[in-house]
Short mmCIF file of N, CA and C in Angstrom, two decimals:
data_model
loop_
_atom_site.label_atom_id
_atom_site.label_comp_id
_atom_site.label_asym_id
_atom_site.label_seq_id
_atom_site.Cartn_x
_atom_site.Cartn_y
_atom_site.Cartn_z
N MET I 9 -30.99 -31.68 7.04
CA MET I 9 -30.08 -32.65 7.48
C MET I 9 -29.07 -31.89 8.26
N LEU I 10 -28.85 -32.68 9.44
CA LEU I 10 -27.75 -32.17 10.37
C LEU I 10 -26.49 -32.83 10.12
N TYR I 11 -25.62 -32.00 10.09
CA TYR I 11 -24.27 -32.42 9.58
C TYR I 11 -23.36 -32.41 10.95
N PRO I 12 -22.67 -33.56 11.20
CA PRO I 12 -21.77 -33.63 12.60
C PRO I 12 -20.67 -32.66 12.35
N PHE I 13 -20.26 -32.19 13.49
CA PHE I 13 -18.90 -31.68 13.67
C PHE I 13 -17.84 -32.84 14.06
N ILE I 14 -16.86 -32.99 13.36
CA ILE I 14 -15.89 -34.12 13.37
C ILE I 14 -14.63 -33.74 13.74
N PRO I 15 -14.00 -34.42 14.80
CA PRO I 15 -12.57 -33.87 15.10
C PRO I 15 -11.83 -33.78 13.82
N ALA I 16 -10.82 -32.75 13.69
CA ALA I 16 -9.92 -32.73 12.60
C ALA I 16 -8.87 -33.85 12.39
N GLY I 17 -8.63 -34.53 13.41
CA GLY I 17 -7.74 -35.72 13.46
C GLY I 17 -8.30 -36.78 12.77
N GLU I 18 -9.84 -36.90 12.80
CA GLU I 18 -10.36 -37.98 12.15
C GLU I 18 -10.47 -37.82 10.69
N ILE I 19 -10.26 -36.53 10.16
CA ILE I 19 -10.33 -36.31 8.81
C ILE I 19 -8.94 -36.12 8.22
N LEU I 20 -8.19 -35.29 8.89
CA LEU I 20 -6.95 -35.04 8.47
C LEU I 20 -5.73 -36.09 8.84
N GLY I 21 -5.89 -37.00 9.68
CA GLY I 21 -4.94 -37.86 10.06
C GLY I 21 -4.26 -37.46 11.37
N PRO I 22 -3.27 -38.35 11.81
CA PRO I 22 -2.59 -38.28 13.04
C PRO I 22 -1.65 -37.16 13.01
N GLU I 23 -1.43 -36.50 12.05
CA GLU I 23 -0.29 -35.31 12.01
C GLU I 23 -1.10 -34.20 12.49
N CYS I 24 -2.42 -34.10 12.53
CA CYS I 24 -3.15 -32.90 13.07
C CYS I 24 -2.94 -32.86 14.69
N GLN I 25 -2.40 -31.71 14.95
CA GLN I 25 -2.12 -31.31 16.33
C GLN I 25 -3.18 -31.04 17.28
N ILE I 26 -2.98 -31.40 18.34
CA ILE I 26 -4.01 -31.34 19.55
C ILE I 26 -3.33 -30.47 20.65
N ARG I 27 -3.96 -29.30 20.99
CA ARG I 27 -3.38 -28.39 21.93
C ARG I 27 -3.66 -28.86 23.30
N SER I 28 -2.75 -28.71 24.21
CA SER I 28 -2.96 -28.93 25.56
C SER I 28 -2.11 -28.12 26.40
N VAL I 29 -2.69 -27.73 27.60
CA VAL I 29 -1.94 -27.08 28.64
C VAL I 29 -2.04 -27.54 30.00
N VAL I 30 -1.24 -27.40 30.93
CA VAL I 30 -1.29 -27.68 32.41
C VAL I 30 -1.57 -26.39 33.22
N LEU I 31 -2.60 -26.51 33.85
CA LEU I 31 -2.93 -25.22 34.79
C LEU I 31 -2.62 -25.55 36.22
N ALA I 32 -1.96 -24.55 37.00
CA ALA I 32 -1.64 -24.79 38.38
C ALA I 32 -2.12 -23.39 38.99
N ALA I 33 -2.98 -23.42 40.15
CA ALA I 33 -3.34 -22.24 40.95
C ALA I 33 -4.12 -21.21 40.07
N ASP I 34 -4.85 -21.72 39.04
CA ASP I 34 -5.67 -20.75 38.27
C ASP I 34 -6.94 -20.30 39.24
N PRO I 35 -7.21 -18.95 39.28
CA PRO I 35 -8.18 -18.69 40.24
C PRO I 35 -9.64 -19.19 39.83
N TYR I 36 -9.83 -19.48 38.52
CA TYR I 36 -11.19 -19.91 38.20
C TYR I 36 -11.51 -21.42 37.62
N LEU I 37 -10.28 -22.14 37.44
CA LEU I 37 -10.43 -23.52 36.98
C LEU I 37 -9.41 -24.44 37.83
N PRO I 38 -9.90 -25.69 37.94
CA PRO I 38 -9.15 -26.67 38.79
C PRO I 38 -7.63 -26.92 38.13
N ASP I 39 -6.80 -27.22 38.92
CA ASP I 39 -5.48 -27.70 38.51
C ASP I 39 -5.48 -28.77 37.56
N GLY I 40 -4.71 -28.99 36.75
CA GLY I 40 -4.38 -30.20 35.83
C GLY I 40 -4.32 -29.88 34.38
N GLU I 41 -4.43 -30.95 33.67
CA GLU I 41 -4.18 -30.85 32.28
C GLU I 41 -5.53 -30.57 31.44
N TYR I 42 -5.44 -29.65 30.52
CA TYR I 42 -6.58 -29.21 29.62
C TYR I 42 -6.20 -29.50 28.08
N THR I 43 -7.13 -30.35 27.51
CA THR I 43 -6.89 -30.56 26.15
C THR I 43 -8.07 -30.12 25.24
N PHE I 44 -7.48 -29.40 24.12
CA PHE I 44 -8.36 -28.86 23.34
C PHE I 44 -8.47 -29.53 21.82
N LEU I 45 -9.64 -30.10 21.75
CA LEU I 45 -10.04 -30.90 20.34
C LEU I 45 -10.83 -30.03 19.39
N ASP I 46 -10.36 -29.68 18.35
CA ASP I 46 -11.00 -28.76 17.45
C ASP I 46 -11.75 -29.59 16.54
N THR I 47 -12.97 -29.44 16.41
CA THR I 47 -13.95 -30.12 15.42
C THR I 47 -14.59 -29.25 14.48
N TYR I 48 -14.95 -29.86 13.12
CA TYR I 48 -15.41 -29.01 12.01
C TYR I 48 -16.63 -29.73 11.51
N CYS I 49 -17.44 -28.83 10.79
CA CYS I 49 -18.63 -29.11 10.09
C CYS I 49 -18.16 -29.96 8.79
N THR I 50 -18.87 -31.04 8.39
CA THR I 50 -18.63 -31.80 7.17
C THR I 50 -19.73 -31.24 6.01
N ASP I 51 -20.44 -30.51 6.31
CA ASP I 51 -21.43 -30.07 5.36
C ASP I 51 -20.68 -29.16 4.37
N ASN I 52 -20.38 -29.54 3.08
CA ASN I 52 -19.65 -29.01 2.01
C ASN I 52 -20.19 -27.77 1.49
N THR I 53 -21.64 -27.52 1.87
CA THR I 53 -22.40 -26.35 1.43
C THR I 53 -22.17 -25.22 2.47
N CYS I 54 -21.70 -25.58 3.69
CA CYS I 54 -21.67 -24.42 4.83
C CYS I 54 -20.32 -23.87 4.62
N ASP I 55 -20.34 -22.57 4.82
CA ASP I 55 -19.11 -21.78 4.88
C ASP I 55 -18.99 -20.82 6.17
N CYS I 56 -19.26 -21.66 7.29
CA CYS I 56 -19.57 -20.84 8.76
C CYS I 56 -18.03 -20.33 9.11
N ARG I 57 -17.08 -20.92 8.80
CA ARG I 57 -15.71 -20.35 9.18
C ARG I 57 -15.55 -20.40 10.66
N LYS I 58 -15.88 -21.51 11.39
CA LYS I 58 -15.81 -21.65 12.77
C LYS I 58 -15.31 -23.13 13.13
N THR I 59 -15.12 -23.23 14.28
CA THR I 59 -14.70 -24.39 14.82
C THR I 59 -15.53 -24.68 16.22
N ILE I 60 -15.77 -25.91 16.65
CA ILE I 60 -16.26 -26.35 17.90
C ILE I 60 -15.08 -26.86 18.62
N ILE I 61 -14.75 -26.38 19.73
CA ILE I 61 -13.65 -26.90 20.52
C ILE I 61 -14.08 -27.49 21.72
N GLN I 62 -13.78 -28.89 21.78
CA GLN I 62 -14.28 -29.65 22.96
C GLN I 62 -12.92 -29.59 23.78
N ILE I 63 -13.34 -29.29 25.13
CA ILE I 63 -12.33 -29.13 26.22
C ILE I 63 -12.28 -30.16 27.20
N PHE I 64 -11.10 -30.82 27.41
CA PHE I 64 -11.15 -31.93 28.36
C PHE I 64 -10.23 -31.63 29.52
N HIS I 65 -10.70 -31.86 30.64
CA HIS I 65 -9.74 -31.70 31.83
C HIS I 65 -9.40 -33.20 32.31
N ASP I 66 -8.18 -33.55 32.48
CA ASP I 66 -7.81 -34.79 32.88
C ASP I 66 -8.76 -36.00 32.13
N GLU I 67 -8.88 -35.78 30.87
CA GLU I 67 -9.54 -36.70 30.09
C GLU I 67 -11.00 -36.92 29.96
N LYS I 68 -11.71 -35.81 30.69
CA LYS I 68 -13.18 -35.83 30.95
C LYS I 68 -13.62 -34.58 30.28
N LEU I 69 -14.58 -34.60 29.26
CA LEU I 69 -15.30 -33.54 28.68
C LEU I 69 -15.84 -32.54 29.63
N VAL I 70 -15.22 -31.33 29.80
CA VAL I 70 -15.88 -30.35 30.83
C VAL I 70 -16.52 -29.18 30.25
N SER I 71 -16.17 -28.91 28.91
CA SER I 71 -16.61 -27.63 28.44
C SER I 71 -16.61 -27.65 26.79
N ILE I 72 -17.48 -27.04 26.15
CA ILE I 72 -17.62 -26.86 24.63
C ILE I 72 -17.69 -25.51 24.28
N VAL I 73 -16.57 -24.99 23.33
CA VAL I 73 -16.54 -23.58 22.88
C VAL I 73 -16.63 -23.53 21.51
N ASN I 74 -17.58 -22.67 21.25
CA ASN I 74 -17.54 -22.36 19.59
C ASN I 74 -16.55 -21.17 19.39
N PHE I 75 -15.88 -21.07 18.29
CA PHE I 75 -14.77 -20.07 17.89
C PHE I 75 -14.97 -19.83 16.39
N GLY I 76 -15.44 -18.54 16.06
CA GLY I 76 -15.40 -18.25 14.71
C GLY I 76 -14.49 -17.04 14.56
N TRP I 77 -13.65 -17.22 13.54
CA TRP I 77 -12.55 -16.20 13.43
C TRP I 77 -12.87 -14.98 12.43
N GLU I 78 -14.15 -14.93 11.96
CA GLU I 78 -14.35 -13.86 11.00
C GLU I 78 -15.08 -12.77 11.87
N SER I 79 -15.30 -11.62 11.34
CA SER I 79 -16.02 -10.42 12.04
C SER I 79 -17.50 -10.53 12.02
N PRO I 80 -18.12 -9.93 13.13
CA PRO I 80 -19.46 -10.09 13.21
C PRO I 80 -20.26 -9.63 11.76
N LYS I 81 -19.52 -8.61 11.12
CA LYS I 81 -20.29 -8.26 9.65
C LYS I 81 -20.15 -9.67 8.80
N PHE I 82 -19.22 -10.36 8.85
CA PHE I 82 -19.27 -11.58 8.07
C PHE I 82 -20.42 -12.53 8.42
N TYR I 83 -20.59 -12.63 9.72
CA TYR I 83 -21.61 -13.69 10.37
C TYR I 83 -23.03 -13.10 10.11
N LEU I 84 -23.16 -11.79 10.20
CA LEU I 84 -24.49 -11.10 9.62
C LEU I 84 -24.82 -11.64 8.22
N ARG I 85 -23.90 -11.49 7.31
CA ARG I 85 -24.08 -11.67 6.07
C ARG I 85 -24.46 -13.30 5.92
N TRP I 86 -23.65 -14.21 6.61
CA TRP I 86 -23.80 -15.48 6.56
C TRP I 86 -25.20 -15.91 7.16
N LEU I 87 -25.61 -15.39 8.15
CA LEU I 87 -26.86 -15.59 8.62
C LEU I 87 -28.10 -15.16 7.63
N GLY I 88 -27.60 -14.19 6.80
CA GLY I 88 -28.78 -13.63 5.98
C GLY I 88 -29.72 -12.75 6.60
N SER I 89 -29.40 -12.17 7.62
CA SER I 89 -30.16 -11.19 8.33
C SER I 89 -29.45 -10.15 8.98
N THR I 90 -29.99 -8.93 8.84
CA THR I 90 -29.38 -7.82 9.56
C THR I 90 -29.98 -7.53 10.99
N ARG I 91 -30.84 -8.49 11.41
CA ARG I 91 -31.44 -8.30 12.86
C ARG I 91 -30.71 -9.08 13.83
N ASP I 92 -30.15 -10.12 13.43
CA ASP I 92 -29.29 -11.01 14.34
C ASP I 92 -28.08 -10.51 14.85
N VAL I 93 -28.02 -9.26 15.06
CA VAL I 93 -26.69 -8.49 15.40
C VAL I 93 -26.00 -9.24 16.64
N GLU I 94 -26.71 -9.61 17.75
CA GLU I 94 -26.20 -10.15 18.91
C GLU I 94 -25.71 -11.79 18.54
N LEU I 95 -26.41 -12.27 17.78
CA LEU I 95 -25.92 -13.71 17.43
C LEU I 95 -24.69 -13.46 16.61
N ALA I 96 -24.61 -12.65 15.54
CA ALA I 96 -23.38 -12.47 14.85
C ALA I 96 -22.15 -12.09 15.80
N LYS I 97 -22.44 -11.31 16.76
CA LYS I 97 -21.41 -10.93 17.68
C LYS I 97 -20.87 -12.17 18.48
N GLU I 98 -21.90 -13.07 18.97
CA GLU I 98 -21.69 -14.24 19.64
C GLU I 98 -20.81 -15.16 18.77
N MET I 99 -21.12 -15.30 17.51
CA MET I 99 -20.58 -16.22 16.55
C MET I 99 -18.92 -15.81 16.20
N SER I 100 -18.73 -14.41 16.40
CA SER I 100 -17.31 -14.01 16.17
C SER I 100 -16.68 -14.20 17.47
N GLY I 101 -15.64 -14.87 17.43
CA GLY I 101 -14.70 -15.06 18.67
C GLY I 101 -15.15 -16.36 19.43
N ALA I 102 -14.93 -16.38 20.70
CA ALA I 102 -15.19 -17.54 21.47
C ALA I 102 -16.58 -17.37 22.39
N SER I 103 -17.31 -18.28 22.21
CA SER I 103 -18.49 -18.33 23.11
C SER I 103 -18.79 -19.89 23.68
N ILE I 104 -19.32 -19.94 24.79
CA ILE I 104 -19.77 -21.25 25.22
C ILE I 104 -20.84 -21.82 24.36
N ASP I 105 -20.73 -23.12 23.94
CA ASP I 105 -21.61 -23.67 23.17
C ASP I 105 -22.98 -24.16 24.14
N PRO I 106 -24.11 -23.99 23.50
CA PRO I 106 -25.38 -24.36 24.29
C PRO I 106 -25.22 -25.80 24.93
N SER I 107 -24.55 -26.82 24.14
CA SER I 107 -24.59 -28.07 24.54
C SER I 107 -23.60 -28.38 25.63
N SER I 108 -22.84 -27.38 25.93
CA SER I 108 -21.65 -27.56 26.83
C SER I 108 -21.96 -28.08 28.15
N PRO I 109 -21.31 -29.24 28.67
CA PRO I 109 -21.59 -29.67 30.01
C PRO I 109 -21.37 -28.79 31.12
N ASP I 110 -20.47 -27.68 31.01
CA ASP I 110 -20.12 -26.81 32.07
C ASP I 110 -19.68 -27.42 33.26
N LEU I 111 -18.80 -28.25 33.36
CA LEU I 111 -18.30 -29.05 34.45
C LEU I 111 -17.21 -28.27 35.37
N VAL I 112 -16.74 -27.13 34.63
CA VAL I 112 -15.92 -26.30 35.12
C VAL I 112 -16.69 -24.84 34.99
N SER I 113 -15.81 -23.97 35.46
CA SER I 113 -16.37 -22.68 35.19
C SER I 113 -16.43 -22.16 33.73
N PRO I 114 -17.53 -21.69 33.21
CA PRO I 114 -17.69 -21.31 31.91
C PRO I 114 -16.83 -19.94 31.49
N GLN I 115 -16.82 -19.06 32.51
CA GLN I 115 -16.17 -17.70 32.45
C GLN I 115 -14.66 -18.18 32.52
N GLY I 116 -14.22 -19.06 33.46
CA GLY I 116 -12.90 -19.35 33.43
C GLY I 116 -12.36 -20.04 32.21
N ILE I 117 -13.22 -21.10 31.39
CA ILE I 117 -12.91 -21.42 30.26
C ILE I 117 -12.79 -20.53 29.13
N LEU I 118 -13.59 -19.52 28.92
CA LEU I 118 -13.58 -18.45 28.01
C LEU I 118 -12.49 -17.47 28.32
N LEU I 119 -12.04 -17.34 29.39
CA LEU I 119 -10.75 -16.55 29.79
C LEU I 119 -9.52 -17.32 29.29
N LEU I 120 -9.53 -18.71 29.58
CA LEU I 120 -8.40 -19.49 29.17
C LEU I 120 -8.40 -19.54 27.54
N VAL I 121 -9.30 -19.74 26.95
CA VAL I 121 -9.34 -19.90 25.39
C VAL I 121 -8.96 -18.68 24.59
N LYS I 122 -9.51 -17.46 25.29
CA LYS I 122 -9.17 -16.12 24.81
C LYS I 122 -7.66 -15.73 24.85
N HIS I 123 -7.26 -16.33 26.08
CA HIS I 123 -5.58 -16.17 26.36
C HIS I 123 -4.78 -16.94 25.42
N LEU I 124 -5.34 -18.23 25.02
CA LEU I 124 -4.49 -19.09 24.26
C LEU I 124 -4.67 -18.80 22.85
N MET I 125 -5.72 -18.02 22.54
CA MET I 125 -6.13 -17.98 20.82
C MET I 125 -5.19 -16.89 20.38
N ASP I 126 -3.84 -17.40 20.33
CA ASP I 126 -2.84 -16.54 19.73
C ASP I 126 -2.94 -16.55 18.04
N PRO I 127 -2.27 -15.84 17.29
CA PRO I 127 -2.16 -15.86 15.78
C PRO I 127 -1.81 -17.20 15.33
N LYS I 128 -0.85 -17.93 15.93
CA LYS I 128 -0.34 -19.25 15.64
C LYS I 128 -1.57 -20.30 15.56
N TRP I 129 -2.27 -20.22 16.79
CA TRP I 129 -3.46 -21.18 17.05
C TRP I 129 -4.58 -20.99 15.93
N ILE I 130 -4.87 -19.62 15.83
CA ILE I 130 -5.89 -19.31 14.93
C ILE I 130 -5.65 -19.69 13.43
N SER I 131 -4.43 -19.37 13.07
CA SER I 131 -3.95 -19.89 11.90
C SER I 131 -4.03 -21.47 11.59
N MET I 132 -3.63 -22.31 12.67
CA MET I 132 -3.83 -23.64 12.50
C MET I 132 -5.39 -23.96 12.23
N LEU I 133 -6.02 -23.43 12.94
CA LEU I 133 -7.67 -23.69 13.06
C LEU I 133 -8.12 -23.44 11.62
N LYS I 134 -7.62 -22.18 10.99
CA LYS I 134 -8.09 -21.80 9.79
C LYS I 134 -7.67 -22.83 8.61
N GLU I 135 -6.41 -23.17 8.86
CA GLU I 135 -5.73 -24.11 7.80
C GLU I 135 -6.63 -25.66 7.95
N ASN I 136 -6.91 -26.00 9.19
CA ASN I 136 -7.65 -27.31 9.36
C ASN I 136 -8.98 -27.18 8.70
N TYR I 137 -9.70 -26.03 8.82
CA TYR I 137 -10.74 -25.76 8.22
C TYR I 137 -10.81 -25.85 6.75
N ARG I 138 -9.74 -25.10 6.23
CA ARG I 138 -9.51 -25.22 4.74
C ARG I 138 -9.12 -26.55 4.15
N LEU I 139 -8.31 -27.40 4.90
CA LEU I 139 -8.25 -28.73 4.37
C LEU I 139 -9.33 -29.51 4.61
N ILE I 140 -10.15 -29.47 5.49
CA ILE I 140 -11.45 -30.19 5.70
C ILE I 140 -12.31 -29.96 4.67
N ARG I 141 -12.49 -28.72 4.42
CA ARG I 141 -13.43 -28.38 3.26
C ARG I 141 -13.06 -28.81 2.06
N LYS I 142 -11.72 -28.73 1.76
CA LYS I 142 -11.03 -29.40 0.48
C LYS I 142 -11.42 -30.87 0.40
N THR I 143 -11.24 -31.62 1.67
CA THR I 143 -11.48 -33.02 1.67
C THR I 143 -12.83 -33.37 1.53
N THR I 144 -13.86 -32.62 2.08
CA THR I 144 -15.28 -32.94 1.98
C THR I 144 -16.14 -32.18 0.90
N LYS I 145 -15.19 -31.85 -0.20
CA LYS I 145 -16.03 -31.10 -1.41
C LYS I 145 -16.81 -32.21 -2.08
N PRO I 146 -17.60 -31.63 -2.82
CA PRO I 146 -18.96 -32.63 -3.39
C PRO I 146 -18.56 -33.91 -4.07
N ASP I 147 -17.36 -33.93 -4.75
CA ASP I 147 -16.98 -35.09 -5.24
C ASP I 147 -16.33 -36.06 -4.53
N ASN I 148 -16.12 -35.68 -3.13
CA ASN I 148 -15.53 -36.63 -2.18
C ASN I 148 -16.72 -37.33 -1.09
N VAL I 149 -17.86 -36.58 -1.29
CA VAL I 149 -19.01 -36.72 -0.45
C VAL I 149 -20.01 -37.86 -1.12
N ILE I 150 -20.16 -38.98 -0.40
CA ILE I 150 -21.13 -39.97 -1.02
C ILE I 150 -22.34 -39.54 -0.65
N GLN I 151 -23.27 -39.44 -1.89
CA GLN I 151 -24.79 -39.06 -1.73
C GLN I 151 -25.59 -40.35 -1.64
N MET I 152 -26.51 -40.53 -0.69
CA MET I 152 -27.37 -41.55 -0.50
C MET I 152 -28.30 -41.20 -1.61
N PRO I 153 -28.60 -42.40 -2.30
CA PRO I 153 -29.63 -42.31 -3.44
C PRO I 153 -30.86 -42.08 -2.94
N ALA I 154 -31.90 -41.33 -3.64
CA ALA I 154 -33.25 -41.13 -3.28
C ALA I 154 -33.88 -42.44 -3.12
N LYS I 155 -34.99 -42.33 -2.08
CA LYS I 155 -35.65 -43.61 -1.83
C LYS I 155 -36.37 -44.09 -3.15
N ILE I 156 -36.36 -45.17 -3.54
CA ILE I 156 -36.88 -45.80 -4.82
C ILE I 156 -38.32 -46.40 -4.40
N THR I 157 -39.24 -45.80 -5.16
CA THR I 157 -40.69 -46.39 -4.76
C THR I 157 -40.95 -47.56 -5.58
N ARG I 158 -41.85 -48.40 -4.99
CA ARG I 158 -42.02 -49.82 -5.60
C ARG I 158 -42.49 -49.70 -7.00
N ASN I 159 -43.08 -48.69 -7.60
CA ASN I 159 -43.57 -48.64 -9.04
C ASN I 159 -42.60 -47.91 -9.86
N ALA I 160 -41.55 -47.48 -9.22
CA ALA I 160 -40.53 -46.98 -10.20
C ALA I 160 -39.74 -47.96 -11.08
N SER I 161 -39.04 -47.53 -12.01
CA SER I 161 -38.23 -48.44 -12.75
C SER I 161 -37.03 -48.92 -11.91
N CYS I 162 -36.85 -49.99 -11.97
CA CYS I 162 -35.68 -50.62 -11.30
C CYS I 162 -34.37 -50.01 -11.58
N PRO I 163 -33.50 -49.65 -10.55
CA PRO I 163 -32.20 -48.96 -10.93
C PRO I 163 -31.27 -49.97 -11.60
N CYS I 164 -31.50 -51.15 -11.66
CA CYS I 164 -30.56 -52.21 -12.19
C CYS I 164 -30.48 -51.92 -13.61
N GLY I 165 -31.43 -51.43 -14.25
CA GLY I 165 -31.51 -51.18 -15.81
C GLY I 165 -32.39 -52.32 -16.45
N SER I 166 -32.93 -52.99 -15.77
CA SER I 166 -33.73 -54.23 -16.44
C SER I 166 -34.92 -53.76 -17.18
N GLY I 167 -35.53 -52.45 -16.67
CA GLY I 167 -36.56 -52.07 -17.37
C GLY I 167 -38.22 -52.43 -16.68
N LYS I 168 -37.82 -53.30 -15.68
CA LYS I 168 -38.94 -53.97 -14.92
C LYS I 168 -39.26 -52.80 -13.79
N LYS I 169 -40.44 -52.89 -13.32
CA LYS I 169 -40.58 -52.24 -11.99
C LYS I 169 -39.85 -52.69 -10.85
N TYR I 170 -39.48 -51.70 -9.97
CA TYR I 170 -38.70 -52.14 -8.92
C TYR I 170 -39.25 -53.29 -8.08
N LYS I 171 -40.74 -53.12 -7.75
CA LYS I 171 -41.32 -54.14 -7.14
C LYS I 171 -41.36 -55.53 -7.75
N ASN I 172 -41.20 -55.84 -8.96
CA ASN I 172 -40.99 -56.87 -9.76
C ASN I 172 -39.61 -57.38 -9.88
N CYS I 173 -38.54 -56.73 -9.66
CA CYS I 173 -37.30 -56.93 -9.83
C CYS I 173 -36.35 -57.28 -8.73
N CYS I 174 -35.77 -56.12 -8.20
CA CYS I 174 -34.75 -56.25 -7.07
C CYS I 174 -35.36 -55.91 -5.63
N LEU I 175 -36.44 -55.71 -5.46
CA LEU I 175 -37.12 -55.31 -4.12
C LEU I 175 -37.01 -56.62 -3.31
#
């Protein structure tokens, strides 16, 4: 099952901060406002310790950046393989997501994100991750029931076959 990455504000509410900056005369990126929307995985069994940051320029999605705050050693353990060293290095820190539209320079975006990624922002991302994991723990997640076959007992408790009862 593929779990979506959902913006922190949709889970944590309007008090969740969104970072934005205004650039002028940057050698790699067009002038204007850049907004960074951090999104998180809602799979409560996953502990990837990363965020996917959607970057908007003048309200248009221009890039998507993955950011993992743990070491490559952590991601090697998380991947369960000692052969994926390059992938573990890519998961640690900032990298352009394969689904990024790249409407502006990917190198310029990575330079900007790395420049902005100060301890305060990293701390906020980690806290959002922690709160979202707490919010999406198993007892808060609605599990869809398994498909009921026609010949199974009806879940209503009548004792009849499902096909002769509530189907």
